[in-house]
PDB file of C-alpha atoms in Angstrom:
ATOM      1  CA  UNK A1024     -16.277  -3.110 -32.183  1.00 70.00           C
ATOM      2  CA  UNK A1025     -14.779  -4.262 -29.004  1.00 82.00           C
ATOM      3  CA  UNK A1026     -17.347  -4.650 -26.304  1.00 93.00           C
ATOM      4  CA  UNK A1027     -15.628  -3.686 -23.568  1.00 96.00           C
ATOM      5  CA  UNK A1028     -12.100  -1.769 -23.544  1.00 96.00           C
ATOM      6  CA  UNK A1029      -9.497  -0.832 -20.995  1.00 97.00           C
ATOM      7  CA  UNK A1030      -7.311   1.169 -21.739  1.00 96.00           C
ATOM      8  CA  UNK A1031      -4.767   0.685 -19.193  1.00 96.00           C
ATOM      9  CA  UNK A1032      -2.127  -2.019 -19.678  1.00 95.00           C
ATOM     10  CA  UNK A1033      -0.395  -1.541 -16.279  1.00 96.00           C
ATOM     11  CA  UNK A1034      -0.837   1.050 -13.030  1.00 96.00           C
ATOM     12  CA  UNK A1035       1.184   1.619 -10.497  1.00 97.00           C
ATOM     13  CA  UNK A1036      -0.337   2.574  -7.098  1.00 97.00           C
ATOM     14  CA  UNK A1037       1.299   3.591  -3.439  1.00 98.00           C
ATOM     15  CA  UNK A1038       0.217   1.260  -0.569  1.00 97.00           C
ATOM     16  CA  UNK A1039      -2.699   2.749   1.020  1.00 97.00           C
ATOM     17  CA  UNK A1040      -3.798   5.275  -1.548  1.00 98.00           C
ATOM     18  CA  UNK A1041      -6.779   4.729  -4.094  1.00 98.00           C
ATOM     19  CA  UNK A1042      -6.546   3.471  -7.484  1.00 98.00           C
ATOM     20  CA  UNK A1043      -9.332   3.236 -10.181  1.00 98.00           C
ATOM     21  CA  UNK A1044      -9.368   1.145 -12.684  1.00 98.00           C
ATOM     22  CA  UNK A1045     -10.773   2.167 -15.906  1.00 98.00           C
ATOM     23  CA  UNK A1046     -13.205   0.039 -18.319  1.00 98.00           C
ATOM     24  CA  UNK A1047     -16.091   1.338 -21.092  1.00 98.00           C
ATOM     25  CA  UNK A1048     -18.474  -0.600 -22.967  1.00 97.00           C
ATOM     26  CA  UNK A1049     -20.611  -1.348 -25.726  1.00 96.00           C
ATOM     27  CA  UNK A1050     -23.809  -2.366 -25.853  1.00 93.00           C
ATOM     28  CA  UNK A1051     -27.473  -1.994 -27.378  1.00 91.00           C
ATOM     29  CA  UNK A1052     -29.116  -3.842 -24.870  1.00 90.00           C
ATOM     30  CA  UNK A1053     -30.801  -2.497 -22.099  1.00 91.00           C
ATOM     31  CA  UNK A1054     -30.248  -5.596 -19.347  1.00 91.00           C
ATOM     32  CA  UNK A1055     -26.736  -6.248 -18.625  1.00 93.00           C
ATOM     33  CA  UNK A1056     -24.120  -6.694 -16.158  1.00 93.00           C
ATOM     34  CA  UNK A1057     -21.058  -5.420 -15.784  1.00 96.00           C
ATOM     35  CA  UNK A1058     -18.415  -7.414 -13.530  1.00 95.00           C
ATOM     36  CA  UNK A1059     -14.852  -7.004 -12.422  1.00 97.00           C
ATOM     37  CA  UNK A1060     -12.062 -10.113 -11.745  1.00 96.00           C
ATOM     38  CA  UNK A1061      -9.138 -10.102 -10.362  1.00 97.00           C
ATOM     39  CA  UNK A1062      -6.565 -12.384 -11.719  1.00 96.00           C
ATOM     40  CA  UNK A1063      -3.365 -12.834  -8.915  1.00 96.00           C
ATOM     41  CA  UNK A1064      -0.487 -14.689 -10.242  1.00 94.00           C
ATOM     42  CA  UNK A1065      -1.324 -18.034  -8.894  1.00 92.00           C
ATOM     43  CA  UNK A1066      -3.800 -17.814 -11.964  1.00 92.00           C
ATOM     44  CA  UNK A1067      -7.403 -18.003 -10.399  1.00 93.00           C
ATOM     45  CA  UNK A1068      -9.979 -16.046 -11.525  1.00 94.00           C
ATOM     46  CA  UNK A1069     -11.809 -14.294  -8.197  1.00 94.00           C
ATOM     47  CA  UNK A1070     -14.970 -12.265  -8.750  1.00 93.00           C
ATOM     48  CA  UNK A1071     -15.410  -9.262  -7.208  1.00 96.00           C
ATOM     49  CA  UNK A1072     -18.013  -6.907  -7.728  1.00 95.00           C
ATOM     50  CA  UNK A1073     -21.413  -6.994  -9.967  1.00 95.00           C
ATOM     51  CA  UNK A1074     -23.154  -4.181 -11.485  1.00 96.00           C
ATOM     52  CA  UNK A1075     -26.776  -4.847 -12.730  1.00 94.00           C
ATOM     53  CA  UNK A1076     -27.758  -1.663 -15.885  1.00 94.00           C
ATOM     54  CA  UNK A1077     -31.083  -1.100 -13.778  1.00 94.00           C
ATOM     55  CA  UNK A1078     -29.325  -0.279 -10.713  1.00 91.00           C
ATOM     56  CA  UNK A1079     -29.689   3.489  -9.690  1.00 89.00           C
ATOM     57  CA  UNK A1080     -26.555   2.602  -7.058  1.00 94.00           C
ATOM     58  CA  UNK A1081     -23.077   2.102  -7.444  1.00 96.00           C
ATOM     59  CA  UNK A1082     -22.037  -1.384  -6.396  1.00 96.00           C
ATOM     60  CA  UNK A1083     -19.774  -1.679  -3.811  1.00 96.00           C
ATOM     61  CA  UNK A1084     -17.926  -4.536  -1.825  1.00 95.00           C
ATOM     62  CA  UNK A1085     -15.487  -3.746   0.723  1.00 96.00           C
ATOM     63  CA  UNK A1086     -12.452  -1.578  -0.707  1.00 97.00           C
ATOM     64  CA  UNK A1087     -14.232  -2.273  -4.458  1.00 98.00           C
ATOM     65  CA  UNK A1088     -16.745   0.016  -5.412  1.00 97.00           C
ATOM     66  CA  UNK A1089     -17.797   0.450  -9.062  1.00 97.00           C
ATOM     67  CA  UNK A1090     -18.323   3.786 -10.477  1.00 97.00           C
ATOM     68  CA  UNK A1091     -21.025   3.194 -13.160  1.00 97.00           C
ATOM     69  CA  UNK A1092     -21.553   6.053 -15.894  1.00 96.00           C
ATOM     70  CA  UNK A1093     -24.421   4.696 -18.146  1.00 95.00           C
ATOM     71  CA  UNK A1094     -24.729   7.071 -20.013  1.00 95.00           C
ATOM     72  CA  UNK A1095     -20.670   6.908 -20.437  1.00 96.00           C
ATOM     73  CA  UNK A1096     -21.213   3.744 -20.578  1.00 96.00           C
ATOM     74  CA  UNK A1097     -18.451   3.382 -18.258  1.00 97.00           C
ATOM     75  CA  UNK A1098     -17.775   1.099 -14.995  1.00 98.00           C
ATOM     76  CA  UNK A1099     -14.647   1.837 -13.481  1.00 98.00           C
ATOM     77  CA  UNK A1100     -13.548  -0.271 -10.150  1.00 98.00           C
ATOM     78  CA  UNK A1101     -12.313   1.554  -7.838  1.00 98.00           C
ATOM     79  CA  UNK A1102      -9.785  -0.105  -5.152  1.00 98.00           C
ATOM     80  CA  UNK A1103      -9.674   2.299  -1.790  1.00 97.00           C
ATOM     81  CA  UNK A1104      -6.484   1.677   0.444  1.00 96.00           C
ATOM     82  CA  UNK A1105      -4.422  -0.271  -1.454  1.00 97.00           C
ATOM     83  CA  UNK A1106      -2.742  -3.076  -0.329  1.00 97.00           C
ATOM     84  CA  UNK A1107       0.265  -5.313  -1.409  1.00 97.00           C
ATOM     85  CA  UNK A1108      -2.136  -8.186  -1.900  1.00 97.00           C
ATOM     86  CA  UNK A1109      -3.664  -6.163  -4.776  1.00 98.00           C
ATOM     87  CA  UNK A1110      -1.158  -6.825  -6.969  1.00 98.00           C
ATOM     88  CA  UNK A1111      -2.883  -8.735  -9.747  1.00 98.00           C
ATOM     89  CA  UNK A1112      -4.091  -8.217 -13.761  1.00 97.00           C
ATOM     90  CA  UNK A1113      -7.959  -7.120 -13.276  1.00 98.00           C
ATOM     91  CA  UNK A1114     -10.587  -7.980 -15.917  1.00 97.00           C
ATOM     92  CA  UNK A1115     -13.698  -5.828 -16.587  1.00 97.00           C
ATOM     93  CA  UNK A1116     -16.195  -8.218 -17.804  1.00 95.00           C
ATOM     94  CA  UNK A1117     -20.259  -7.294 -19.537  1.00 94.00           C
ATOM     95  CA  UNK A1118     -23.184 -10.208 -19.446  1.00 92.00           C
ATOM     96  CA  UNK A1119     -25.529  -9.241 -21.995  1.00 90.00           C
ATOM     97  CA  UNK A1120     -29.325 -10.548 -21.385  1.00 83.00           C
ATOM     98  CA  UNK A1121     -30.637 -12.214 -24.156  1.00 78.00           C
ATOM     99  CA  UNK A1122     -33.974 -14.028 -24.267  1.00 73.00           C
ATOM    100  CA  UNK A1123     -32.470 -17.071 -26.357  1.00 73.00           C
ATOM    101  CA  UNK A1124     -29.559 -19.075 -25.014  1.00 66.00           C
ATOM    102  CA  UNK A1125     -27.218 -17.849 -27.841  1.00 72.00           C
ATOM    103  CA  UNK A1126     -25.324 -14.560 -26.692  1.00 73.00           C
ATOM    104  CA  UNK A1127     -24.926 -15.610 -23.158  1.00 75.00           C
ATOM    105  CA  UNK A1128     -21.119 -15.507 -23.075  1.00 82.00           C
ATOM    106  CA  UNK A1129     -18.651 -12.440 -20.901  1.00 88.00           C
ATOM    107  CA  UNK A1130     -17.050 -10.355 -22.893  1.00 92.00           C
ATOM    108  CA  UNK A1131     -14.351  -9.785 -21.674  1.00 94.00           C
ATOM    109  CA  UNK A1132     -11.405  -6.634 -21.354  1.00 95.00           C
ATOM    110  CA  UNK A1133      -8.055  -7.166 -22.230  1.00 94.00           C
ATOM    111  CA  UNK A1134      -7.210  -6.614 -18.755  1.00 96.00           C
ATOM    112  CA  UNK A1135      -5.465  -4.048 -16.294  1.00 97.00           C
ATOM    113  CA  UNK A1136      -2.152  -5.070 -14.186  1.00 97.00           C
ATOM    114  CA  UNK A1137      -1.982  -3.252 -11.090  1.00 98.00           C
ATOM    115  CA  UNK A1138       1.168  -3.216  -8.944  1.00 98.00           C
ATOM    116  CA  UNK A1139       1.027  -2.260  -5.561  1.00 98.00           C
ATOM    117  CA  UNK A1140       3.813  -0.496  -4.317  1.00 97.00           C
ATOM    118  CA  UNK A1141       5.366  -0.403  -0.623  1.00 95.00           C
TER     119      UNK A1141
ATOM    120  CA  UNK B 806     -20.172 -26.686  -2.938  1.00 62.00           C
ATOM    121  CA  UNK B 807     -16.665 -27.803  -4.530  1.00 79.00           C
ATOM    122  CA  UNK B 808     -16.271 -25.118  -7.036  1.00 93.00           C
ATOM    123  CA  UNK B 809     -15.782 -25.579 -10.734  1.00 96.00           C
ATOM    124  CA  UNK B 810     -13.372 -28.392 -10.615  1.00 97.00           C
ATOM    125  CA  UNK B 811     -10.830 -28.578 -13.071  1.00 97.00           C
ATOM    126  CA  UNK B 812      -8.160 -31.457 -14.299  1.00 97.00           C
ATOM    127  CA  UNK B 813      -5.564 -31.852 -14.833  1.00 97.00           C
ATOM    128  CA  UNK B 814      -3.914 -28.340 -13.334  1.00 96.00           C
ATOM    129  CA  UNK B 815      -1.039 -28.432 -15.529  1.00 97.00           C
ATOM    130  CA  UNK B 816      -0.237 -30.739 -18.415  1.00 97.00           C
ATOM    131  CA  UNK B 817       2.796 -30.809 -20.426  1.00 98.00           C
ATOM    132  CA  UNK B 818       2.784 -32.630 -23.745  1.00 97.00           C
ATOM    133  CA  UNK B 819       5.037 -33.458 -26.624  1.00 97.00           C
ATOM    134  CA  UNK B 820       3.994 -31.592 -30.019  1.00 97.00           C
ATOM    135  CA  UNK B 821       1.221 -34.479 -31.898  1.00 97.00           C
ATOM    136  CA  UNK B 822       0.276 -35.759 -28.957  1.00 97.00           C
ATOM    137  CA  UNK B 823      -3.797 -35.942 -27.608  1.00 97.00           C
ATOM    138  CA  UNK B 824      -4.895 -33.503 -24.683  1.00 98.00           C
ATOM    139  CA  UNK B 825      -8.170 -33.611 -23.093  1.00 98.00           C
ATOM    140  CA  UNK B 826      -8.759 -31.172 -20.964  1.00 98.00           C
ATOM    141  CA  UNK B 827     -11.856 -32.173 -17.731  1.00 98.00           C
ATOM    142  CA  UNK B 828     -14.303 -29.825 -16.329  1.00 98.00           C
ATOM    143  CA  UNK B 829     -17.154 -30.591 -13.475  1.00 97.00           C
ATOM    144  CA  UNK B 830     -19.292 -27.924 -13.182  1.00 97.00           C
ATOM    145  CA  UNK B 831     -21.079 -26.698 -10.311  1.00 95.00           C
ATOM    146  CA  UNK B 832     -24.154 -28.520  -9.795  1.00 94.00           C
ATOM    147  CA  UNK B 833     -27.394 -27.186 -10.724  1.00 92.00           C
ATOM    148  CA  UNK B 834     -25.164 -24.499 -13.341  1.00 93.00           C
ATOM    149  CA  UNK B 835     -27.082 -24.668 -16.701  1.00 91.00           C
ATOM    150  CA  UNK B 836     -23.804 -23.012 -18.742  1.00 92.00           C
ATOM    151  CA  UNK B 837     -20.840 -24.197 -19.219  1.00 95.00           C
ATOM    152  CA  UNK B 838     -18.153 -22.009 -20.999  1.00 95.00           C
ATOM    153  CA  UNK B 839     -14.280 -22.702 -22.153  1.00 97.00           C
ATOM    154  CA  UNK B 840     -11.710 -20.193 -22.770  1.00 96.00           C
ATOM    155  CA  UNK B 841      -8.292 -19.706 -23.362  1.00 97.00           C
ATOM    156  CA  UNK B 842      -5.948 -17.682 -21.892  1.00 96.00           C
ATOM    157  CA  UNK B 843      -3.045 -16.183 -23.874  1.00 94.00           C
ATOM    158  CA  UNK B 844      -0.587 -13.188 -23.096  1.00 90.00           C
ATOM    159  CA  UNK B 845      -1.403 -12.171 -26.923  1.00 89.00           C
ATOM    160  CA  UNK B 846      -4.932 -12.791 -27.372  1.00 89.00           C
ATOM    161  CA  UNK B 847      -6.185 -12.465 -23.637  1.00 90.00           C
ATOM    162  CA  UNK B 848      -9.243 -14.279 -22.697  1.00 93.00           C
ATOM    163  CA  UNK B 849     -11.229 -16.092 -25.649  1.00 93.00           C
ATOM    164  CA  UNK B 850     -14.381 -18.052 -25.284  1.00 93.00           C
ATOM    165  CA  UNK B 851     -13.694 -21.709 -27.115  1.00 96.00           C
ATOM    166  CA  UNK B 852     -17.079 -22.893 -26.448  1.00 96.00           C
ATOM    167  CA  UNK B 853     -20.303 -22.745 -24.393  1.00 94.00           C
ATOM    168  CA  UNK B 854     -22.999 -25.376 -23.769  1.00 94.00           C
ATOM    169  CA  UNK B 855     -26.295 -24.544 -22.420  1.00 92.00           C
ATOM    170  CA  UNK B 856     -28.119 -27.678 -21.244  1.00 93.00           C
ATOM    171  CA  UNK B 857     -24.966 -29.650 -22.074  1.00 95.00           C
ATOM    172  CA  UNK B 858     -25.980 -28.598 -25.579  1.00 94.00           C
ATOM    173  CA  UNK B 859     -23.111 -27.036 -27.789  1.00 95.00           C
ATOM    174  CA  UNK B 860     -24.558 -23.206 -28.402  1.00 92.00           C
ATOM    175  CA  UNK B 861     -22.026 -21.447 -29.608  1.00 91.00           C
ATOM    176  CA  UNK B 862     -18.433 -22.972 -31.385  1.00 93.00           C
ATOM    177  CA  UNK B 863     -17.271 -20.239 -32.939  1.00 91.00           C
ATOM    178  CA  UNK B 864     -14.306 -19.656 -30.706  1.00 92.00           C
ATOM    179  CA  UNK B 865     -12.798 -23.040 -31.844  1.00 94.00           C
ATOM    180  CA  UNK B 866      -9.848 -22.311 -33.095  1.00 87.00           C
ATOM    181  CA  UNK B 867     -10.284 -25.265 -35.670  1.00 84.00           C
ATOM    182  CA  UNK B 868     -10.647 -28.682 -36.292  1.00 90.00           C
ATOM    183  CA  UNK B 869      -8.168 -29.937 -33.874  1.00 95.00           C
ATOM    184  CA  UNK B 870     -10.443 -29.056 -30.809  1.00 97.00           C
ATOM    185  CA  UNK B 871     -13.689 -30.656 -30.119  1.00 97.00           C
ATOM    186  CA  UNK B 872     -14.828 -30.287 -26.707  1.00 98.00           C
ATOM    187  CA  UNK B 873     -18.141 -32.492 -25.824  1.00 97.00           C
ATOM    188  CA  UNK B 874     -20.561 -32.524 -22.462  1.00 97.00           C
ATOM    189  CA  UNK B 875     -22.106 -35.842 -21.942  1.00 97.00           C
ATOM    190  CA  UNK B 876     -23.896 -34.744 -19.250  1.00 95.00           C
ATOM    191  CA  UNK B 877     -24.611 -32.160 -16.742  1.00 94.00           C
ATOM    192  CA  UNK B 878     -21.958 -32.340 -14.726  1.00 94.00           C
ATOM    193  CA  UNK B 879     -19.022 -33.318 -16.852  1.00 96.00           C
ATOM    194  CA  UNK B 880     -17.551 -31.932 -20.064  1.00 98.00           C
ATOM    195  CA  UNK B 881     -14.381 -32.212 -21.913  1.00 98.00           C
ATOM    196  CA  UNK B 882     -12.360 -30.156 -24.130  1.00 98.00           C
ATOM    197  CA  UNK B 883     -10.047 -32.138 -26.683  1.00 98.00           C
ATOM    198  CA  UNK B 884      -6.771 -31.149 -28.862  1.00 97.00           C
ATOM    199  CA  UNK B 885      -5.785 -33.562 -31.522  1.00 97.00           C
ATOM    200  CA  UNK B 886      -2.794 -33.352 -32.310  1.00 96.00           C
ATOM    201  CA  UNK B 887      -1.660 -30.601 -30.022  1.00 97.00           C
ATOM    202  CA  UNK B 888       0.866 -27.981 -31.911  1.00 96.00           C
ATOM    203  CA  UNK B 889       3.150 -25.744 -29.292  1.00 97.00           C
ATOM    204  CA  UNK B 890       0.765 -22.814 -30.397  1.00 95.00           C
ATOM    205  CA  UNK B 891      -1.638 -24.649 -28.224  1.00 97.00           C
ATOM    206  CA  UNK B 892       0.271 -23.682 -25.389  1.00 97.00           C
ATOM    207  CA  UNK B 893      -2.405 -21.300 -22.862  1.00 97.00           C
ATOM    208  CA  UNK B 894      -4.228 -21.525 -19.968  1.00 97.00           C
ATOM    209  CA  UNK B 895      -7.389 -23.237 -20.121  1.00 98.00           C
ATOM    210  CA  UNK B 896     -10.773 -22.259 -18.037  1.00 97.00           C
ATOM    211  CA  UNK B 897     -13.930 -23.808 -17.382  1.00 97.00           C
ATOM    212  CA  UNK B 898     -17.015 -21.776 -15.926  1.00 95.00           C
ATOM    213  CA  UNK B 899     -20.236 -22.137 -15.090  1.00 94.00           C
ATOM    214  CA  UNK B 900     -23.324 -20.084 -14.531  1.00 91.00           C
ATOM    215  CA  UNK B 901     -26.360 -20.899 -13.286  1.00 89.00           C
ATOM    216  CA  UNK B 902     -28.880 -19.025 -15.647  1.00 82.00           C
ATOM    217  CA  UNK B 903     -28.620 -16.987 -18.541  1.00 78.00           C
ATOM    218  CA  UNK B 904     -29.962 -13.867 -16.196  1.00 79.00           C
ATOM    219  CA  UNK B 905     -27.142 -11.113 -16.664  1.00 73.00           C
ATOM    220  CA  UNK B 906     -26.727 -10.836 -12.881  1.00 78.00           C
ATOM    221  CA  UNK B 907     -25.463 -14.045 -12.916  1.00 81.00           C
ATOM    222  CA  UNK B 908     -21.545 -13.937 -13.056  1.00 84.00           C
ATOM    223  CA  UNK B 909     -19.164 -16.776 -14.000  1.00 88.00           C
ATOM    224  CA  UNK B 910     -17.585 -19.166 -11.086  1.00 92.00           C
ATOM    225  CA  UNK B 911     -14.367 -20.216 -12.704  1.00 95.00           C
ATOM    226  CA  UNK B 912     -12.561 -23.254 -12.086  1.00 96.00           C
ATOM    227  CA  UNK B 913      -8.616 -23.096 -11.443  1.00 95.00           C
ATOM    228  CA  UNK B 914      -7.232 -23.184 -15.201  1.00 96.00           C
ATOM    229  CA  UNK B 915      -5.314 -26.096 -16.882  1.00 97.00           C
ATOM    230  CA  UNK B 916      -1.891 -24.608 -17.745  1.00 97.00           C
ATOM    231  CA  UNK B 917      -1.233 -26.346 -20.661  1.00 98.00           C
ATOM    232  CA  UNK B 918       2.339 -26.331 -22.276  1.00 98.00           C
ATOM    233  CA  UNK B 919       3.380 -28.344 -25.999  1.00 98.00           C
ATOM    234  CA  UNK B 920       6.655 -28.482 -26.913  1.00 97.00           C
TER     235      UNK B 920
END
């Protein structure tokens, strides 16, 4: 089973409006973390928002905020007043705790590409 | 702090030749972790060292790639001979801790290309 799907290829957004981002996982554990990165075309990798499983808030960082459904087991970014600069493939990304140092790795989503448009 | 520092950024190479791909960590970062990037496959993990100990392989696509960490702030991932299938992006990260509130810091990528 994949760990963490999203289920939308490509998305298409006006310049100033909203835009979420959709991404589910899966996972028996009960410490996690749930991360988004976005991925412009120079090719860097740029974090941008953490979500911890214990946290009772939704994360937010500037326009980002994360929408976390645990029971869903959903955490879908949401991007408010787009701008051109958004324009990039976005990666939902889970951190499973483990006590032993096997495990430790992202899993990673196959990734979203959002287009911003003018 | 420099980052996760990558080399070379992009590498072109004829088909049979030896790549070797350089990562620096950030200092202090107990993990280390390679992937590839592909427009088909995405993101896969290669290989991740905790401790500059090898923990996890299974990603290696096969015996053509060895990657090695000699110490703590240095590790290397190796194609021999390269095949144009090779052809990806190549990231290193590191994380400080196995704690999942840590995230990744990646380093720039090594676009690779084989022909």
């Amino acid at each position: 089973a994949q760990k963490i799907t999203q289920t939308q290829p490509g998305m298409f957004v006006q310049e100033k409006e909203a835009v979420t981002l959709d991404c589910t996982y899966d996972t028996s554990d009960q410490s996690y973390g749930l991360f988004w990165y976005k991925q412009p075309s120079s090719g860097e990798m740029i974090f941008l928002i953490y979500q911890g499983s214990y946290d009772e808030q939704n994360a937010t960082e500037g326009r980002y905020s994360l929408n976390f459904q645990k029971a869903r087991k959903s955490a879908n970014l949401v991007i408010s007043a787009s701008q051109l600069g958004d324009s990039a493939m976005y990666f939902c990304a889970m951190r499973e705790e483990k006590i032993q140092s096997t495990g430790n790795q992202f899993y990673f989503g196959t990734g979203t590409s959002l287009t911003v448009i003018p | 702090d420099a980052g996760v520092i990558q080399s070379p950024r992009h590498e072109v190479t004829e088909m049979g030749q030896e790549v070797t791909l350089r990562c620096k960590p950030i200092s202090g970062h107990d993990y280390l972790f390679w992937y590839r990037q592909t427009m088909m496959r995405g993101l896969e993990l290669l290989i991740y060292f905790n401790n500059n100990v090898p923990i996890d392989d299974s990603g290696m696509p096969e015996d053509r790639f060895s990657a090695k960490m000699p110490n703590a702030s240095f590790s290397t991932l190796k194609i021999q001979p390269s095949e144009p299938r090779d052809s990806a992006v190549y990231f290193c990260a590191s994380s400080p801790t196995r704690r999942a509130n840590y995230g990744y810091t990646f380093g720039s990528g090594t676009r690779l290309t084989v022909v």
